Amino acid sequence: PGSLLEPRPQRGVPDQALAAGSQTGARPERGPQRAAGEMSRLPLLSCEGISKVYGVHPLFEGLSFGLAEGDRVGLVGPNGSGKTTLLKVLAGIEPPDAGTRSQRRFTRLGYVPQDPIFPGDRTVEAVLTEALPAEQRDGFETAGRVAAMLGRAGFTDSRHTVGVLSAGWRKRLAIAREL
């Protein structure tokens, strides 16, 4: 079996090279030095030999990989193949049955379920306020943090109750809550 992750594309676009004889635009090879702005390849999250079984059916076995800053990953498979379970293991919500999962210090992972559930009578402001760690809920600054979260997510009225939100807006709220 091949790798589950596609290789990350190299930086730059090769078809934008200038015509032969041009003096500008090409960057000389820098050897082992890192180009300005290039991201570290240290893993944010890595798994070594993780496995998960439900009943007698293995969902995945011996899975090993690492995710670094800037990586983009797609997870595709049929219903019941373990995609959601793998995401929960990666987020630290469920432990693997075997193997190890580790993440870089100071890295925060979140998990947004496919169908987020909120109490229908809660306001979007209350949902986001409750998502803040207790030590960050200090009155005036809390209101500013929540207002910024609401604005980034596109909410214009913090007093809307969750019960009146469409599925799409509930998903936005769930994403804002995890960020």
PDB file of C-alpha atoms in Angstrom, residues 9-160:
ATOM      1  CA  PRO A   9       3.979  20.686  -3.622  1.00  0.00           C
ATOM      2  CA  GLN A  10       7.267  22.556  -3.810  1.00  0.00           C
ATOM      3  CA  ARG A  11       7.275  26.302  -3.293  1.00  0.00           C
ATOM      4  CA  GLY A  12       7.211  28.497  -6.380  1.00  0.00           C
ATOM      5  CA  VAL A  13       5.653  27.987  -9.747  1.00  0.00           C
ATOM      6  CA  PRO A  14       8.093  26.530 -12.298  1.00  0.00           C
ATOM      7  CA  ASP A  15       6.112  27.702 -15.332  1.00  0.00           C
ATOM      8  CA  GLN A  16       6.726  31.329 -14.354  1.00  0.00           C
ATOM      9  CA  ALA A  17      10.420  31.215 -15.178  1.00  0.00           C
ATOM     10  CA  LEU A  18      11.612  34.112 -17.304  1.00  0.00           C
ATOM     11  CA  ALA A  19      12.752  33.730 -20.889  1.00  0.00           C
ATOM     12  CA  ALA A  20      16.277  32.520 -21.529  1.00  0.00           C
ATOM     13  CA  GLY A  21      18.853  35.255 -21.120  1.00  0.00           C
ATOM     14  CA  SER A  22      16.875  37.222 -18.547  1.00  0.00           C
ATOM     15  CA  GLN A  23      18.884  38.575 -15.639  1.00  0.00           C
ATOM     16  CA  THR A  24      16.045  38.906 -13.100  1.00  0.00           C
ATOM     17  CA  GLY A  25      13.444  36.778 -11.454  1.00  0.00           C
ATOM     18  CA  ALA A  26      15.336  33.557 -10.822  1.00  0.00           C
ATOM     19  CA  ARG A  27      16.374  32.752  -7.275  1.00  0.00           C
ATOM     20  CA  PRO A  28      19.726  31.013  -6.946  1.00  0.00           C
ATOM     21  CA  GLU A  29      19.869  27.743  -5.073  1.00  0.00           C
ATOM     22  CA  ARG A  30      20.545  28.377  -1.399  1.00  0.00           C
ATOM     23  CA  GLY A  31      21.600  24.904  -0.388  1.00  0.00           C
ATOM     24  CA  PRO A  32      20.524  23.795   3.070  1.00  0.00           C
ATOM     25  CA  GLN A  33      19.501  27.306   4.122  1.00  0.00           C
ATOM     26  CA  ARG A  34      15.783  28.011   4.352  1.00  0.00           C
ATOM     27  CA  ALA A  35      14.350  30.656   2.031  1.00  0.00           C
ATOM     28  CA  ALA A  36      12.703  33.668   3.695  1.00  0.00           C
ATOM     29  CA  GLY A  37       9.137  32.848   4.707  1.00  0.00           C
ATOM     30  CA  GLU A  38       9.536  29.087   4.244  1.00  0.00           C
ATOM     31  CA  MET A  39       7.760  27.130   6.971  1.00  0.00           C
ATOM     32  CA  SER A  40       9.361  24.741   9.387  1.00  0.00           C
ATOM     33  CA  ARG A  41       8.846  21.063   8.593  1.00  0.00           C
ATOM     34  CA  LEU A  42       8.729  20.083  12.260  1.00  0.00           C
ATOM     35  CA  PRO A  43       5.519  18.132  12.815  1.00  0.00           C
ATOM     36  CA  LEU A  44       2.624  19.769  14.607  1.00  0.00           C
ATOM     37  CA  LEU A  45       1.029  16.360  15.049  1.00  0.00           C
ATOM     38  CA  SER A  46       2.386  12.883  14.518  1.00  0.00           C
ATOM     39  CA  CYS A  47       1.115   9.338  14.881  1.00  0.00           C
ATOM     40  CA  GLU A  48       3.147   6.187  15.089  1.00  0.00           C
ATOM     41  CA  GLY A  49       1.494   2.812  14.526  1.00  0.00           C
ATOM     42  CA  ILE A  50      -1.975   3.887  15.676  1.00  0.00           C
ATOM     43  CA  SER A  51      -4.835   1.424  15.435  1.00  0.00           C
ATOM     44  CA  LYS A  52      -8.522   1.490  16.313  1.00  0.00           C
ATOM     45  CA  VAL A  53     -10.907  -1.461  16.410  1.00  0.00           C
ATOM     46  CA  TYR A  54     -14.667  -1.566  16.924  1.00  0.00           C
ATOM     47  CA  GLY A  55     -15.842  -5.013  17.884  1.00  0.00           C
ATOM     48  CA  VAL A  56     -13.792  -7.387  15.765  1.00  0.00           C
ATOM     49  CA  HIS A  57     -13.482  -4.992  12.819  1.00  0.00           C
ATOM     50  CA  PRO A  58     -10.336  -2.880  12.572  1.00  0.00           C
ATOM     51  CA  LEU A  59     -11.036   0.661  11.357  1.00  0.00           C
ATOM     52  CA  PHE A  60      -7.338   1.338  10.825  1.00  0.00           C
ATOM     53  CA  GLU A  61      -4.149  -0.458  11.809  1.00  0.00           C
ATOM     54  CA  GLY A  62      -0.511   0.579  12.080  1.00  0.00           C
ATOM     55  CA  LEU A  63      -1.141   4.101  10.775  1.00  0.00           C
ATOM     56  CA  SER A  64       1.926   6.366  10.934  1.00  0.00           C
ATOM     57  CA  PHE A  65       2.294   9.907   9.620  1.00  0.00           C
ATOM     58  CA  GLY A  66       3.104  13.468  10.562  1.00  0.00           C
ATOM     59  CA  LEU A  67       1.414  16.776   9.809  1.00  0.00           C
ATOM     60  CA  ALA A  68       3.520  19.923   9.580  1.00  0.00           C
ATOM     61  CA  GLU A  69       2.568  23.570   9.411  1.00  0.00           C
ATOM     62  CA  GLY A  70       1.180  24.384   5.966  1.00  0.00           C
ATOM     63  CA  ASP A  71       0.246  20.794   5.103  1.00  0.00           C
ATOM     64  CA  ARG A  72      -3.141  20.272   3.512  1.00  0.00           C
ATOM     65  CA  VAL A  73      -4.709  16.869   3.929  1.00  0.00           C
ATOM     66  CA  GLY A  74      -7.897  15.315   2.613  1.00  0.00           C
ATOM     67  CA  LEU A  75      -9.543  12.356   4.283  1.00  0.00           C
ATOM     68  CA  VAL A  76     -11.727  10.343   1.910  1.00  0.00           C
ATOM     69  CA  GLY A  77     -13.454   7.006   2.413  1.00  0.00           C
ATOM     70  CA  PRO A  78     -16.816   5.254   2.410  1.00  0.00           C
ATOM     71  CA  ASN A  79     -19.331   5.586   5.248  1.00  0.00           C
ATOM     72  CA  GLY A  80     -18.317   3.585   8.296  1.00  0.00           C
ATOM     73  CA  SER A  81     -14.654   3.331   7.325  1.00  0.00           C
ATOM     74  CA  GLY A  82     -13.383   5.237  10.387  1.00  0.00           C
ATOM     75  CA  LYS A  83     -12.834   8.793   9.097  1.00  0.00           C
ATOM     76  CA  THR A  84     -14.587  10.468  12.029  1.00  0.00           C
ATOM     77  CA  THR A  85     -12.940   8.120  14.514  1.00  0.00           C
ATOM     78  CA  LEU A  86      -9.512   8.925  13.078  1.00  0.00           C
ATOM     79  CA  LEU A  87     -10.206  12.656  13.379  1.00  0.00           C
ATOM     80  CA  LYS A  88     -11.290  12.173  17.001  1.00  0.00           C
ATOM     81  CA  VAL A  89      -8.082  10.242  17.716  1.00  0.00           C
ATOM     82  CA  LEU A  90      -6.009  12.978  16.066  1.00  0.00           C
ATOM     83  CA  ALA A  91      -7.813  15.657  18.098  1.00  0.00           C
ATOM     84  CA  GLY A  92      -7.202  13.710  21.321  1.00  0.00           C
ATOM     85  CA  ILE A  93     -10.897  13.116  21.982  1.00  0.00           C
ATOM     86  CA  GLU A  94     -10.552   9.327  21.726  1.00  0.00           C
ATOM     87  CA  PRO A  95      -7.391   7.334  22.486  1.00  0.00           C
ATOM     88  CA  PRO A  96      -6.013   4.912  19.906  1.00  0.00           C
ATOM     89  CA  ASP A  97      -6.203   1.217  20.806  1.00  0.00           C
ATOM     90  CA  ALA A  98      -2.523   0.909  19.915  1.00  0.00           C
ATOM     91  CA  GLY A  99       0.292   3.238  18.925  1.00  0.00           C
ATOM     92  CA  THR A 100       1.145   6.775  19.934  1.00  0.00           C
ATOM     93  CA  ARG A 101      -0.149  10.209  19.042  1.00  0.00           C
ATOM     94  CA  SER A 102       1.879  13.284  19.892  1.00  0.00           C
ATOM     95  CA  GLN A 103       1.607  16.966  19.188  1.00  0.00           C
ATOM     96  CA  ARG A 104       4.019  19.859  19.372  1.00  0.00           C
ATOM     97  CA  ARG A 105       3.942  21.838  22.616  1.00  0.00           C
ATOM     98  CA  PHE A 106       1.665  24.871  22.579  1.00  0.00           C
ATOM     99  CA  THR A 107      -0.288  23.473  19.615  1.00  0.00           C
ATOM    100  CA  ARG A 108      -4.045  23.555  20.119  1.00  0.00           C
ATOM    101  CA  LEU A 109      -6.214  21.148  18.149  1.00  0.00           C
ATOM    102  CA  GLY A 110      -9.962  21.414  17.773  1.00  0.00           C
ATOM    103  CA  TYR A 111     -12.632  19.125  16.435  1.00  0.00           C
ATOM    104  CA  VAL A 112     -15.837  20.317  14.760  1.00  0.00           C
ATOM    105  CA  PRO A 113     -18.470  17.588  14.459  1.00  0.00           C
ATOM    106  CA  GLN A 114     -20.401  17.177  11.234  1.00  0.00           C
ATOM    107  CA  ASP A 115     -23.655  18.137  12.969  1.00  0.00           C
ATOM    108  CA  PRO A 116     -22.803  20.415  15.908  1.00  0.00           C
ATOM    109  CA  ILE A 117     -25.357  20.475  18.727  1.00  0.00           C
ATOM    110  CA  PHE A 118     -26.007  23.561  20.849  1.00  0.00           C
ATOM    111  CA  PRO A 119     -28.795  24.380  23.299  1.00  0.00           C
ATOM    112  CA  GLY A 120     -31.406  26.161  21.171  1.00  0.00           C
ATOM    113  CA  ASP A 121     -32.074  28.848  23.752  1.00  0.00           C
ATOM    114  CA  ARG A 122     -28.417  29.979  24.044  1.00  0.00           C
ATOM    115  CA  THR A 123     -27.258  33.099  22.228  1.00  0.00           C
ATOM    116  CA  VAL A 124     -24.285  32.908  19.879  1.00  0.00           C
ATOM    117  CA  GLU A 125     -22.477  35.266  22.272  1.00  0.00           C
ATOM    118  CA  ALA A 126     -23.078  32.905  25.207  1.00  0.00           C
ATOM    119  CA  VAL A 127     -21.846  29.878  23.243  1.00  0.00           C
ATOM    120  CA  LEU A 128     -18.578  31.627  22.382  1.00  0.00           C
ATOM    121  CA  THR A 129     -18.120  33.066  25.861  1.00  0.00           C
ATOM    122  CA  GLU A 130     -18.495  29.594  27.395  1.00  0.00           C
ATOM    123  CA  ALA A 131     -15.866  28.274  24.974  1.00  0.00           C
ATOM    124  CA  LEU A 132     -13.198  30.596  26.404  1.00  0.00           C
ATOM    125  CA  PRO A 133     -10.985  29.093  29.098  1.00  0.00           C
ATOM    126  CA  ALA A 134     -12.091  30.225  32.577  1.00  0.00           C
ATOM    127  CA  GLU A 135      -8.921  32.272  33.084  1.00  0.00           C
ATOM    128  CA  GLN A 136      -9.719  34.297  29.940  1.00  0.00           C
ATOM    129  CA  ARG A 137     -13.224  35.264  31.078  1.00  0.00           C
ATOM    130  CA  ASP A 138     -12.494  38.511  32.860  1.00  0.00           C
ATOM    131  CA  GLY A 139     -15.351  40.857  32.010  1.00  0.00           C
ATOM    132  CA  PHE A 140     -14.426  43.695  29.678  1.00  0.00           C
ATOM    133  CA  GLU A 141     -11.739  41.803  27.735  1.00  0.00           C
ATOM    134  CA  THR A 142     -14.080  38.838  27.350  1.00  0.00           C
ATOM    135  CA  ALA A 143     -16.629  41.001  25.550  1.00  0.00           C
ATOM    136  CA  GLY A 144     -13.910  42.204  23.162  1.00  0.00           C
ATOM    137  CA  ARG A 145     -12.639  38.689  22.466  1.00  0.00           C
ATOM    138  CA  VAL A 146     -16.150  37.390  21.829  1.00  0.00           C
ATOM    139  CA  ALA A 147     -16.986  40.361  19.579  1.00  0.00           C
ATOM    140  CA  ALA A 148     -13.838  39.693  17.536  1.00  0.00           C
ATOM    141  CA  MET A 149     -14.723  35.993  17.219  1.00  0.00           C
ATOM    142  CA  LEU A 150     -18.253  36.870  16.119  1.00  0.00           C
ATOM    143  CA  GLY A 151     -16.979  39.361  13.549  1.00  0.00           C
ATOM    144  CA  ARG A 152     -14.450  36.931  12.062  1.00  0.00           C
ATOM    145  CA  ALA A 153     -17.205  34.328  11.718  1.00  0.00           C
ATOM    146  CA  GLY A 154     -19.556  36.822  10.032  1.00  0.00           C
ATOM    147  CA  PHE A 155     -22.142  37.165  12.807  1.00  0.00           C
ATOM    148  CA  THR A 156     -23.740  40.627  12.939  1.00  0.00           C
ATOM    149  CA  ASP A 157     -26.034  40.130  15.942  1.00  0.00           C
ATOM    150  CA  SER A 158     -24.665  38.412  19.039  1.00  0.00           C
ATOM    151  CA  ARG A 159     -28.168  38.146  20.541  1.00  0.00           C
ATOM    152  CA  HIS A 160     -29.438  35.587  18.007  1.00  0.00           C
TER     153      HIS A 160
END
